[in-house]
PDB file of C-alpha atoms in Angstrom:
ATOM      1  CA  MET A   1      -0.004  -0.010  -0.010  1.00  0.00           C
ATOM      2  CA  PRO A   2       1.375   3.314   1.102  1.00  0.00           C
ATOM      3  CA  VAL A   3       4.215   5.580   0.610  1.00  0.00           C
ATOM      4  CA  THR A   4       5.009   8.468   2.898  1.00  0.00           C
ATOM      5  CA  PRO A   5       1.990  10.123   4.552  1.00  0.00           C
ATOM      6  CA  VAL A   6       1.367  13.774   3.765  1.00  0.00           C
ATOM      7  CA  ILE A   7       0.504  15.754   6.916  1.00  0.00           C
ATOM      8  CA  PHE A   8      -2.244  18.357   6.552  1.00  0.00           C
ATOM      9  CA  ASP A   9      -1.006  21.874   7.374  1.00  0.00           C
ATOM     10  CA  CYS A  10      -3.720  22.214  10.056  1.00  0.00           C
ATOM     11  CA  PHE A  11      -2.589  19.092  11.938  1.00  0.00           C
ATOM     12  CA  TYR A  12       0.240  20.372  14.163  1.00  0.00           C
ATOM     13  CA  GLU A  13      -1.665  23.519  15.140  1.00  0.00           C
ATOM     14  CA  ASN A  14      -4.667  21.362  16.057  1.00  0.00           C
ATOM     15  CA  ALA A  15      -2.453  18.904  17.955  1.00  0.00           C
ATOM     16  CA  TYR A  16      -0.726  21.648  19.952  1.00  0.00           C
ATOM     17  CA  ASN A  17      -4.109  23.209  20.763  1.00  0.00           C
ATOM     18  CA  GLY A  18      -5.410  19.925  22.194  1.00  0.00           C
ATOM     19  CA  VAL A  19      -7.822  19.068  19.368  1.00  0.00           C
ATOM     20  CA  HIS A  20      -6.397  15.561  18.952  1.00  0.00           C
ATOM     21  CA  ASP A  21      -6.228  13.068  21.830  1.00  0.00           C
ATOM     22  CA  PHE A  22      -4.713   9.878  20.468  1.00  0.00           C
ATOM     23  CA  ASP A  23      -5.543   8.013  23.692  1.00  0.00           C
ATOM     24  CA  THR A  24      -9.294   8.612  23.736  1.00  0.00           C
ATOM     25  CA  HIS A  25     -10.513   9.921  20.327  1.00  0.00           C
ATOM     26  CA  THR A  26     -11.796   7.815  17.462  1.00  0.00           C
ATOM     27  CA  PHE A  27      -9.822   8.164  14.219  1.00  0.00           C
ATOM     28  CA  LYS A  28     -11.090   7.032  10.834  1.00  0.00           C
ATOM     29  CA  CYS A  29      -9.757   6.543   7.321  1.00  0.00           C
ATOM     30  CA  ALA A  30     -11.851   7.855   4.416  1.00  0.00           C
ATOM     31  CA  PHE A  31     -11.223   6.818   0.829  1.00  0.00           C
ATOM     32  CA  THR A  32     -11.083   9.370  -2.026  1.00  0.00           C
ATOM     33  CA  ASN A  33     -10.165   9.431  -5.669  1.00  0.00           C
ATOM     34  CA  THR A  34      -9.444  13.196  -5.588  1.00  0.00           C
ATOM     35  CA  THR A  35      -5.995  14.278  -4.413  1.00  0.00           C
ATOM     36  CA  PRO A  36      -6.356  16.175  -1.124  1.00  0.00           C
ATOM     37  CA  THR A  37      -4.714  19.607  -0.715  1.00  0.00           C
ATOM     38  CA  ALA A  38      -2.533  19.577   2.409  1.00  0.00           C
ATOM     39  CA  ALA A  39      -2.276  23.390   2.503  1.00  0.00           C
ATOM     40  CA  SER A  40      -5.996  24.126   2.555  1.00  0.00           C
ATOM     41  CA  ASP A  41      -8.045  21.010   3.396  1.00  0.00           C
ATOM     42  CA  ALA A  42      -8.774  21.041   7.123  1.00  0.00           C
ATOM     43  CA  GLN A  43     -11.831  18.874   7.817  1.00  0.00           C
ATOM     44  CA  LEU A  44     -13.592  15.863   6.366  1.00  0.00           C
ATOM     45  CA  THR A  45     -16.100  18.032   4.467  1.00  0.00           C
ATOM     46  CA  ASP A  46     -13.169  19.363   2.395  1.00  0.00           C
ATOM     47  CA  ILE A  47     -12.577  15.854   1.028  1.00  0.00           C
ATOM     48  CA  THR A  48     -14.503  14.279  -1.871  1.00  0.00           C
ATOM     49  CA  GLU A  49     -15.181  10.879  -0.334  1.00  0.00           C
ATOM     50  CA  ILE A  50     -16.102   7.858  -2.481  1.00  0.00           C
ATOM     51  CA  THR A  51     -19.717   6.624  -2.472  1.00  0.00           C
ATOM     52  CA  ALA A  52     -20.652   4.448   0.478  1.00  0.00           C
ATOM     53  CA  GLY A  53     -21.761   0.882  -0.088  1.00  0.00           C
ATOM     54  CA  ASN A  54     -20.642  -2.689  -0.643  1.00  0.00           C
ATOM     55  CA  GLY A  55     -18.497  -2.827   2.504  1.00  0.00           C
ATOM     56  CA  TYR A  56     -17.382   0.803   2.607  1.00  0.00           C
ATOM     57  CA  ALA A  57     -19.315   2.966   5.097  1.00  0.00           C
ATOM     58  CA  ALA A  58     -19.815   6.735   4.725  1.00  0.00           C
ATOM     59  CA  GLY A  59     -17.047   8.350   6.788  1.00  0.00           C
ATOM     60  CA  GLY A  60     -14.703   5.465   6.165  1.00  0.00           C
ATOM     61  CA  VAL A  61     -13.127   2.804   8.304  1.00  0.00           C
ATOM     62  CA  THR A  62     -12.686   3.125  12.081  1.00  0.00           C
ATOM     63  CA  LEU A  63      -9.011   2.690  12.880  1.00  0.00           C
ATOM     64  CA  ASP A  64      -8.002   0.284  15.647  1.00  0.00           C
ATOM     65  CA  ASN A  65      -5.337   0.823  18.279  1.00  0.00           C
ATOM     66  CA  VAL A  66      -4.234   4.329  17.335  1.00  0.00           C
ATOM     67  CA  SER A  67      -1.479   5.166  19.800  1.00  0.00           C
ATOM     68  CA  VAL A  68       1.460   7.448  20.438  1.00  0.00           C
ATOM     69  CA  THR A  69       4.815   6.170  21.667  1.00  0.00           C
ATOM     70  CA  ARG A  70       7.894   8.176  22.481  1.00  0.00           C
ATOM     71  CA  THR A  71      11.605   7.335  22.365  1.00  0.00           C
ATOM     72  CA  GLY A  72      13.755  10.143  23.630  1.00  0.00           C
ATOM     73  CA  SER A  73      12.551  13.324  21.921  1.00  0.00           C
ATOM     74  CA  THR A  74      10.795  11.508  19.051  1.00  0.00           C
ATOM     75  CA  ALA A  75       7.114  10.605  19.134  1.00  0.00           C
ATOM     76  CA  LYS A  76       5.329   8.439  16.614  1.00  0.00           C
ATOM     77  CA  VAL A  77       1.691   7.589  15.924  1.00  0.00           C
ATOM     78  CA  THR A  78       1.013   3.950  15.066  1.00  0.00           C
ATOM     79  CA  ILE A  79      -2.193   2.310  13.821  1.00  0.00           C
ATOM     80  CA  ASP A  80      -3.112  -1.364  13.420  1.00  0.00           C
ATOM     81  CA  ASP A  81      -3.542  -2.567   9.835  1.00  0.00           C
ATOM     82  CA  GLU A  82      -7.104  -2.729   8.564  1.00  0.00           C
ATOM     83  CA  VAL A  83      -8.660  -5.027   5.928  1.00  0.00           C
ATOM     84  CA  ILE A  84     -11.547  -3.832   3.765  1.00  0.00           C
ATOM     85  CA  THR A  85     -13.487  -6.294   1.595  1.00  0.00           C
ATOM     86  CA  ALA A  86     -16.005  -5.409  -1.133  1.00  0.00           C
ATOM     87  CA  SER A  87     -19.252  -7.296  -0.570  1.00  0.00           C
ATOM     88  CA  GLY A  88     -22.302  -7.166  -2.825  1.00  0.00           C
ATOM     89  CA  GLY A  89     -20.596  -4.995  -5.412  1.00  0.00           C
ATOM     90  CA  SER A  90     -17.525  -2.884  -5.957  1.00  0.00           C
ATOM     91  CA  ILE A  91     -15.816  -0.207  -3.824  1.00  0.00           C
ATOM     92  CA  GLY A  92     -14.207   2.701  -5.572  1.00  0.00           C
ATOM     93  CA  PRO A  93     -12.420   3.839  -7.562  1.00  0.00           C
ATOM     94  CA  PHE A  94     -10.028   5.330  -4.980  1.00  0.00           C
ATOM     95  CA  GLU A  95      -6.388   6.264  -4.703  1.00  0.00           C
ATOM     96  CA  HIS A  96      -5.957   8.167  -1.430  1.00  0.00           C
ATOM     97  CA  PHE A  97      -6.608   7.329   2.226  1.00  0.00           C
ATOM     98  CA  VAL A  98      -7.405  10.269   4.493  1.00  0.00           C
ATOM     99  CA  ILE A  99      -6.961   9.873   8.229  1.00  0.00           C
ATOM    100  CA  TYR A 100      -9.083  12.175  10.374  1.00  0.00           C
ATOM    101  CA  ASN A 101     -10.330  12.622  13.944  1.00  0.00           C
ATOM    102  CA  ASP A 102     -13.985  11.565  14.124  1.00  0.00           C
ATOM    103  CA  THR A 103     -14.411  12.649  17.763  1.00  0.00           C
ATOM    104  CA  ALA A 104     -13.307  16.290  17.516  1.00  0.00           C
ATOM    105  CA  THR A 105     -15.745  18.924  16.230  1.00  0.00           C
ATOM    106  CA  GLY A 106     -15.627  19.233  12.444  1.00  0.00           C
ATOM    107  CA  ASP A 107     -13.743  15.974  11.857  1.00  0.00           C
ATOM    108  CA  PRO A 108     -10.288  17.616  11.541  1.00  0.00           C
ATOM    109  CA  LEU A 109      -7.826  16.034   9.122  1.00  0.00           C
ATOM    110  CA  VAL A 110      -4.536  14.464  10.180  1.00  0.00           C
ATOM    111  CA  CYS A 111      -2.819  13.126   7.043  1.00  0.00           C
ATOM    112  CA  TYR A 112      -3.337  11.315   3.801  1.00  0.00           C
ATOM    113  CA  ILE A 113      -1.601   8.449   2.074  1.00  0.00           C
ATOM    114  CA  THR A 114      -1.564   7.875  -1.677  1.00  0.00           C
ATOM    115  CA  ARG A 115      -1.508   4.269  -2.966  1.00  0.00           C
ATOM    116  CA  ALA A 116       1.854   3.536  -4.566  1.00  0.00           C
ATOM    117  CA  GLU A 117      -0.033   1.329  -7.010  1.00  0.00           C
ATOM    118  CA  GLY A 118      -2.330   4.142  -8.163  1.00  0.00           C
ATOM    119  CA  THR A 119      -6.107   4.156  -8.501  1.00  0.00           C
ATOM    120  CA  THR A 120      -8.013   0.941  -7.892  1.00  0.00           C
ATOM    121  CA  THR A 121     -11.536  -0.401  -7.607  1.00  0.00           C
ATOM    122  CA  LEU A 122     -12.242  -3.413  -5.397  1.00  0.00           C
ATOM    123  CA  SER A 123     -14.459  -5.972  -7.136  1.00  0.00           C
ATOM    124  CA  ASP A 124     -17.002  -7.964  -5.176  1.00  0.00           C
ATOM    125  CA  GLY A 125     -15.086 -10.291  -2.818  1.00  0.00           C
ATOM    126  CA  GLU A 126     -11.767  -8.470  -3.285  1.00  0.00           C
ATOM    127  CA  SER A 127      -9.896  -7.049  -0.288  1.00  0.00           C
ATOM    128  CA  ILE A 128      -7.316  -4.403   0.422  1.00  0.00           C
ATOM    129  CA  THR A 129      -5.098  -4.163   3.487  1.00  0.00           C
ATOM    130  CA  LEU A 130      -4.376  -0.704   4.855  1.00  0.00           C
ATOM    131  CA  ASP A 131      -0.807  -1.379   5.949  1.00  0.00           C
ATOM    132  CA  PHE A 132       0.131   1.379   8.355  1.00  0.00           C
ATOM    133  CA  ASN A 133       3.873   1.272   8.938  1.00  0.00           C
ATOM    134  CA  ALA A 134       4.252  -0.054  12.479  1.00  0.00           C
ATOM    135  CA  THR A 135       8.027   0.444  12.502  1.00  0.00           C
ATOM    136  CA  ASN A 136       8.157   4.101  11.466  1.00  0.00           C
ATOM    137  CA  GLY A 137       4.621   5.130  12.378  1.00  0.00           C
ATOM    138  CA  VAL A 138       2.108   7.051  10.363  1.00  0.00           C
ATOM    139  CA  ILE A 139       3.417  10.302  11.851  1.00  0.00           C
ATOM    140  CA  THR A 140       6.841  10.734  13.411  1.00  0.00           C
ATOM    141  CA  HIS A 141       7.746  13.999  15.104  1.00  0.00           C
ATOM    142  CA  GLY A 142      10.964  14.799  16.890  1.00  0.00           C
ATOM    143  CA  ALA A 143      13.006  17.675  18.237  1.00  0.00           C
ATOM    144  CA  ALA A 144      15.296  19.401  15.803  1.00  0.00           C
ATOM    145  CA  ALA A 145      18.946  18.443  16.199  1.00  0.00           C
TER     146      ALA A 145
END
């Protein structure tokens, strides 16, 4: 699946202002076939989400075990992998996965990941694994040297 996540410009300001609580908030992953704009997109309504149905729910997939760990002055956000299966028809087309905070007001955006393989449509019975890099984390933030 992914390459390097693109952090939305609004993310760090929101994080520093206490908008995101990775211990208690629910984070989701919405699918889109329109490239997000990191500089100006700030909430889920700024994203053109794919049509819900056939195993894909409006608002996307709830992400499991979103957590923050710290080593020295570097913190990283990790997320368990998720598997989505088309059932009763196709899902897509889609190319980008947008992670956002479903608990905070306005569903603020965190980051997006573009499929290295490009645009795809899942046929009935076909699955995709959202492989969030457990080693490096979805987001890694550390003090400047």
